[in-house]
Coordinates of C-alpha atoms in Angstrom, one line a residue:
M1 CA 0.2 0.0 -0.1
D2 CA 1.4 3.2 -0.8
A3 CA 0.2 6.7 0.6
E4 CA -1.9 7.4 -1.9
E5 CA -4.2 4.4 -1.2
L6 CA -3.8 5.3 2.7
L7 CA -5.3 8.5 2.1
R8 CA -8.0 6.9 -0.2
R9 CA -9.4 4.2 2.4
Y10 CA -8.9 6.6 5.1
A11 CA -11.4 9.4 3.5
D12 CA -13.7 6.0 2.9
G13 CA -13.6 5.5 6.5
E14 CA -11.7 3.2 6.9
R15 CA -9.3 3.9 10.4
D16 CA -7.6 0.6 10.9
F17 CA -4.0 0.4 9.3
S18 CA -2.1 -1.3 11.7
E19 CA 1.9 -2.6 10.7
I20 CA 1.2 -0.7 7.3
S21 CA 4.6 0.1 5.7
L22 CA 5.1 3.5 4.5
V23 CA 8.8 3.9 4.7
D24 CA 9.4 8.1 3.6
A25 CA 6.1 8.3 2.8
N26 CA 4.4 11.6 2.2
L27 CA 1.6 12.3 4.0
A28 CA 2.1 16.0 4.9
N29 CA -0.9 18.5 5.7
M30 CA -3.0 15.8 6.0
D31 CA -6.3 14.7 8.2
L32 CA -5.5 11.5 10.0
S33 CA -7.4 12.0 13.2
G34 CA -8.2 8.6 15.3
I35 CA -6.2 6.4 12.5
E36 CA -4.8 3.1 13.5
L37 CA -1.3 2.8 13.0
S38 CA -0.3 0.4 15.4
G39 CA 3.1 -1.4 14.6
A40 CA 3.3 0.8 11.1
D41 CA 6.7 1.4 9.6
L42 CA 6.9 5.1 9.2
R43 CA 10.6 5.6 9.1
G44 CA 11.7 9.3 7.5
A45 CA 7.4 9.8 6.8
N46 CA 6.7 13.2 5.8
L47 CA 4.4 13.9 8.5
R48 CA 4.7 17.6 8.9
E49 CA 1.6 19.7 10.1
T50 CA -0.7 16.5 9.8
N51 CA -3.2 15.5 12.5
L52 CA -2.6 12.7 14.1
S53 CA -5.2 13.6 17.1
G54 CA -6.1 10.3 19.0
A55 CA -4.3 8.3 16.7
H56 CA -2.7 5.0 17.8
L57 CA 1.0 4.8 16.6
A58 CA 2.1 2.4 19.7
S59 CA 5.1 0.4 18.6
S60 CA 5.4 1.8 15.4
N61 CA 8.8 3.2 14.2
L62 CA 8.8 6.8 13.2
S63 CA 12.6 6.8 13.2
T64 CA 13.7 10.1 11.2
A65 CA 10.6 11.1 10.5
N66 CA 9.0 14.8 9.8
L67 CA 6.3 15.7 12.6
S68 CA 7.3 19.2 12.6
R69 CA 3.7 21.4 13.7
A70 CA 1.8 17.7 13.6
N71 CA -1.1 17.2 15.8
L72 CA 0.0 14.1 18.3
S73 CA -2.7 15.3 21.0
N74 CA -4.2 12.7 23.0
A75 CA -2.2 10.7 20.6
C76 CA -1.2 6.7 21.7
L77 CA 2.7 6.2 21.1
E78 CA 3.4 3.7 23.9
E79 CA 6.3 2.2 22.9
A80 CA 6.8 4.2 19.3
D81 CA 10.2 4.7 18.1
F82 CA 10.7 8.8 17.3
S83 CA 14.4 8.6 17.4
D84 CA 15.9 11.1 15.3
A85 CA 12.8 12.5 14.4
D86 CA 11.6 16.1 14.1
L87 CA 9.0 17.4 16.5
G88 CA 9.7 20.6 16.2
L89 CA 6.3 22.4 17.2
A90 CA 4.6 19.6 17.5
D91 CA 1.1 19.5 20.0
L92 CA 1.7 16.2 22.2
E93 CA -0.8 17.4 25.0
G94 CA -2.0 14.6 27.1
A95 CA -0.1 12.3 24.5
N96 CA 0.9 8.9 26.1
L97 CA 4.7 8.4 25.2
S98 CA 5.2 5.9 28.0
H99 CA 8.4 3.6 27.2
A100 CA 8.9 5.7 23.3
N101 CA 12.1 6.0 22.6
L102 CA 13.3 9.9 21.5
W103 CA 17.0 9.6 21.5
G104 CA 18.1 12.6 19.5
A105 CA 14.3 14.0 18.3
D106 CA 14.1 17.9 18.1
L107 CA 11.0 18.7 19.9
T108 CA 11.9 22.8 20.5
D109 CA 9.1 24.4 21.2
A110 CA 7.0 21.3 21.6
Y111 CA 3.8 21.1 23.5
L112 CA 4.1 18.1 25.8
I113 CA 1.7 19.5 28.6
D114 CA -0.2 16.6 30.4
A115 CA 1.7 14.0 28.3
N116 CA 2.7 10.8 30.4
C117 CA 6.7 10.7 29.4
T118 CA 7.2 8.0 32.3
S119 CA 10.2 5.6 31.4
A120 CA 10.9 7.0 28.0
N121 CA 13.9 7.5 26.6
F122 CA 15.0 11.2 26.4
S123 CA 18.4 11.3 25.8
M124 CA 20.0 13.6 23.2
T125 CA 16.5 14.8 23.0
Y126 CA 16.5 18.3 22.0
L127 CA 13.7 20.2 24.4
V128 CA 14.8 23.7 24.2
G129 CA 11.4 25.6 24.6
A130 CA 9.6 23.1 25.2
K131 CA 6.1 23.4 27.1
T132 CA 6.2 20.8 29.7
K133 CA 3.9 21.4 32.5
R134 CA 2.5 18.7 34.1
A135 CA 4.2 15.8 32.3
N136 CA 4.9 13.2 34.0
F137 CA 8.6 12.0 33.1
Q138 CA 8.7 9.3 36.1
G139 CA 11.3 6.7 35.2
A140 CA 12.2 8.6 31.9
Q141 CA 15.5 8.8 30.6
I142 CA 16.7 12.6 31.1
D143 CA 19.8 13.2 31.9
T144 CA 21.3 13.8 28.5
A145 CA 18.4 15.8 27.6
I146 CA 19.0 19.5 26.2
F147 CA 16.8 22.0 27.9
Q148 CA 18.5 25.1 27.4
R149 CA 21.8 26.4 25.1
E150 CA 24.7 27.0 27.0
K151 CA 27.9 29.3 25.7
M152 CA 31.4 27.7 25.3
L153 CA 34.6 28.3 24.1
F154 CA 35.7 26.2 21.3
T155 CA 39.1 26.4 23.3
D156 CA 37.7 24.5 26.1
I157 CA 35.7 22.3 24.2
I158 CA 39.6 21.5 22.6
N159 CA 41.4 21.1 26.1
R160 CA 37.7 18.9 27.1
Y161 CA 38.0 17.0 24.3
A162 CA 41.9 16.1 24.5
V163 CA 40.7 14.2 27.8
G164 CA 38.2 12.0 26.2
E165 CA 35.2 14.0 26.2
R166 CA 33.4 14.1 23.0
N167 CA 29.4 14.8 23.4
F168 CA 29.0 18.9 23.1
S169 CA 25.2 18.7 22.0
G170 CA 22.9 21.6 22.5
L171 CA 26.4 24.4 22.8
I172 CA 26.6 28.1 21.5
V173 CA 30.0 28.0 20.3
E174 CA 32.1 31.0 20.9
S175 CA 35.6 31.9 19.5
P176 CA 38.3 33.7 21.0
N177 CA 37.2 37.0 18.5
C178 CA 33.9 37.1 19.9
S179 CA 34.7 36.6 23.7
R180 CA 36.0 37.5 26.9
E181 CA 39.2 36.5 25.6
R182 CA 42.0 39.1 24.8
R183 CA 43.4 36.9 21.4
S184 CA 42.0 35.9 18.4
W185 CA 42.4 33.7 15.5
E186 CA 43.5 33.7 11.9
L187 CA 42.4 32.0 9.0
G188 CA 43.8 28.3 8.8
Q189 CA 44.7 28.2 12.2
L190 CA 42.5 25.0 13.1
K191 CA 44.1 23.5 10.0
G192 CA 45.0 19.8 11.2
L193 CA 43.0 19.9 14.1
D194 CA 41.6 16.6 15.0
L195 CA 38.2 16.0 15.8
S196 CA 37.4 13.0 15.3
G197 CA 34.3 11.6 16.9
I198 CA 32.7 14.7 18.3
I199 CA 29.2 15.1 19.2
L200 CA 28.0 18.9 18.6
R201 CA 24.5 17.9 17.7
N202 CA 21.9 20.9 17.7
S203 CA 24.9 23.4 18.3
N204 CA 26.0 27.0 16.9
I205 CA 28.9 26.9 15.6
Q206 CA 28.5 30.0 13.0
Q207 CA 31.1 32.2 14.8
L208 CA 34.0 29.3 14.0
G209 CA 32.6 29.0 10.8
P210 CA 35.2 31.3 8.7
Y211 CA 38.4 29.2 10.5
M212 CA 37.6 25.4 9.9
N213 CA 39.1 24.8 6.7
G214 CA 41.5 22.3 7.1
V215 CA 39.9 20.3 10.2
I216 CA 39.1 17.5 10.7
L217 CA 35.7 15.6 11.9
R218 CA 35.9 12.2 10.5
G219 CA 32.6 10.3 11.8
A220 CA 31.5 13.5 13.7
D221 CA 28.2 14.1 14.4
L222 CA 27.1 17.2 13.5
T223 CA 23.1 16.7 13.0
R224 CA 21.2 20.2 12.7
V225 CA 24.5 22.2 12.9
D226 CA 24.0 25.4 10.9
F227 CA 27.2 25.3 8.0
D228 CA 26.0 28.9 6.5
H229 CA 28.9 31.2 5.1
S230 CA 31.3 28.7 6.5
N231 CA 34.6 28.1 5.0
F232 CA 36.0 24.1 5.4
E233 CA 38.2 23.6 2.2
G234 CA 40.5 20.8 2.6
A235 CA 38.3 19.7 6.0
D236 CA 38.1 16.3 6.7
L237 CA 34.2 15.3 7.0
S238 CA 34.1 11.5 5.9
N239 CA 32.1 9.4 7.6
A240 CA 29.9 12.5 9.5
I241 CA 26.6 12.6 10.2
L242 CA 25.3 15.9 8.7
R243 CA 21.3 14.6 8.9
E244 CA 19.3 18.4 8.2
T245 CA 22.5 20.6 8.1
G246 CA 22.2 24.3 6.6
F247 CA 25.2 24.5 3.4
F248 CA 24.0 28.6 2.6
Q249 CA 27.2 29.7 0.9
S250 CA 29.5 27.4 2.2
V251 CA 32.7 26.6 0.8
F252 CA 33.7 22.5 0.9
A253 CA 36.2 22.5 -2.0
H254 CA 38.7 19.6 -1.7
A255 CA 37.3 18.6 1.6
N256 CA 36.4 14.6 1.7
L257 CA 32.9 14.2 2.7
S258 CA 33.0 10.4 1.3
G259 CA 30.3 8.0 3.3
A260 CA 28.9 11.5 5.0
D261 CA 25.2 11.2 5.8
L262 CA 23.7 14.0 4.2
T263 CA 20.0 13.5 4.6
G264 CA 17.6 16.0 4.7
A265 CA 20.4 18.5 4.5
G266 CA 19.9 21.8 2.8
F267 CA 22.8 23.2 -0.3
A268 CA 22.3 26.5 -1.4
E269 CA 25.3 28.8 -3.9
G270 CA 28.0 26.6 -2.0
S271 CA 31.3 26.2 -3.4
F272 CA 31.7 22.0 -3.7
W273 CA 34.7 22.1 -6.3
C274 CA 36.7 18.7 -5.9
A275 CA 35.3 17.5 -2.9
D276 CA 34.8 13.8 -2.4
F277 CA 30.8 13.1 -1.8
S278 CA 31.5 9.3 -2.6
R279 CA 29.4 7.2 -0.8
A280 CA 27.4 10.2 0.9
K281 CA 23.7 10.2 1.2
F282 CA 22.0 13.4 0.0
N283 CA 18.5 11.6 0.5
K284 CA 15.6 14.2 0.7
A285 CA 18.3 16.9 0.5
S286 CA 17.1 20.4 -1.4
I287 CA 20.1 21.3 -3.3
S288 CA 19.6 24.6 -5.3
S289 CA 21.8 27.0 -7.3
L290 CA 24.7 24.8 -6.9
G291 CA 27.6 23.3 -9.4
F292 CA 29.3 20.0 -8.7
I293 CA 32.4 20.5 -10.3
T294 CA 34.8 18.0 -10.2
N295 CA 33.3 15.7 -7.4
N296 CA 33.4 12.4 -6.8
L297 CA 30.0 11.1 -6.3
T298 CA 30.5 7.0 -6.9
E299 CA 27.8 5.4 -5.2
A300 CA 26.0 7.9 -4.0
T301 CA 22.4 8.4 -3.3
F302 CA 20.2 10.9 -3.7
K303 CA 16.7 9.5 -3.2
G304 CA 14.2 12.0 -2.5
A305 CA 16.2 15.0 -2.9
R306 CA 15.3 18.0 -4.8
L307 CA 17.7 19.4 -7.0
H308 CA 17.0 22.4 -8.8
S309 CA 19.2 24.7 -10.8
V310 CA 22.1 22.5 -10.0
D311 CA 24.9 21.5 -12.8
F312 CA 27.1 18.8 -12.7
D313 CA 30.3 19.5 -14.3
E314 CA 32.9 16.9 -15.2
A315 CA 31.7 14.9 -11.9
K316 CA 32.3 11.0 -11.4
L317 CA 29.2 9.6 -11.6
T318 CA 30.0 6.1 -11.5
K319 CA 27.1 4.2 -9.6
T320 CA 25.3 7.4 -8.5
D321 CA 21.6 6.8 -7.5
F322 CA 19.2 9.6 -8.6
R323 CA 16.2 7.3 -8.3
E324 CA 13.2 9.0 -6.7
A325 CA 14.9 12.7 -7.4
D326 CA 13.8 15.7 -8.0
F327 CA 15.4 17.3 -11.2
G328 CA 12.6 20.1 -11.3
V329 CA 11.3 20.5 -15.3
K330 CA 13.0 19.0 -17.7
D331 CA 15.0 21.5 -19.8
D332 CA 13.7 24.4 -17.5
I333 CA 16.6 27.0 -16.2
F334 CA 15.6 25.5 -12.9
G335 CA 16.6 21.9 -13.8
V336 CA 19.6 19.7 -13.3
E337 CA 22.4 19.7 -16.4
F338 CA 25.2 17.3 -16.9
R339 CA 28.3 18.9 -18.6
D340 CA 31.2 16.3 -19.4
C341 CA 30.6 14.0 -16.5
H342 CA 31.6 10.2 -16.6
F343 CA 28.3 8.1 -16.2
E344 CA 28.8 4.4 -15.4
E345 CA 25.9 2.3 -14.4
T346 CA 24.4 5.9 -13.0
L347 CA 20.4 5.4 -11.9
M348 CA 18.6 8.1 -13.4
P349 CA 15.2 9.3 -11.6
D350 CA 12.7 7.5 -14.1
G351 CA 15.0 4.2 -12.7
S352 CA 16.7 4.4 -16.0
V353 CA 20.8 3.2 -16.5
R354 CA 23.0 5.7 -18.2
N355 CA 26.6 5.6 -19.3
N356 CA 29.0 6.8 -21.3
S357 CA 28.4 6.3 -24.9

């Protein structure tokens, strides 16, 4: 069953869709109040602004789903998996979240008044601005949840990283140039600094943006970090987690992003010349007004990505997967253009295979 069939059957009065599989389905802005979706597989589904009030989603899998501004009031969400889901501004008033897994979820400004959160897992959950009056957190794992942002000097992070600390989520990271320290940084000062595996989820590092060229962030968790106007030229971000990050007018020339997870990221007007994106995941990413020039995109995936006004120049597209990607209007100025690229078993949006002739 696909999303269209579910909506048709729901409109006809059917309500029980238990254990259905709708991975990555688009159900945004729909009225599905009172629906029965217990045990459903909704990983990565788009449920933004959807009305799920009174719905039954017990034991369902909603990991990485987009539920921002969704209405989940009085819903049964017992033992549901919301790991890494976007629940920003969601209405969870009176919802039953007992034993639910919300690891790493974004609940910015969410409405949790009167919610039953007993024994739920809120580890690494972002709860800044969340309304929690009369919510029951008895037995919940909440010690690493982030309720407010704190400021920390990047030099302090470096020192604490050196002695083994790794989790610096939810921080506003400051450079000496914008702090009490009586010294300033120069471009290239952090080149070669190894912060592999650091966790900076939901952190603000914009003050560091100009100085990040050549930094080593292999395997770092940078989920929902804003990289707008940053300079990561020559940086090593291989196998880094960059889900839902922002890349507006950013420089990543000659950077290594092989194996990086860029799911749901936003790219616009940046410079990625000669960057290595082999095996990178661009699934559900929004990419516009950008050129991939001389990039290695071997085995990169673009499932569900939106690419408008994007040029691929002399790019290596061996086994690159564009299936289900949105290329805009064909031959339109807002579409996608390939120039002098290497095609080898490249999967195009319609499922066809393209090779160099």
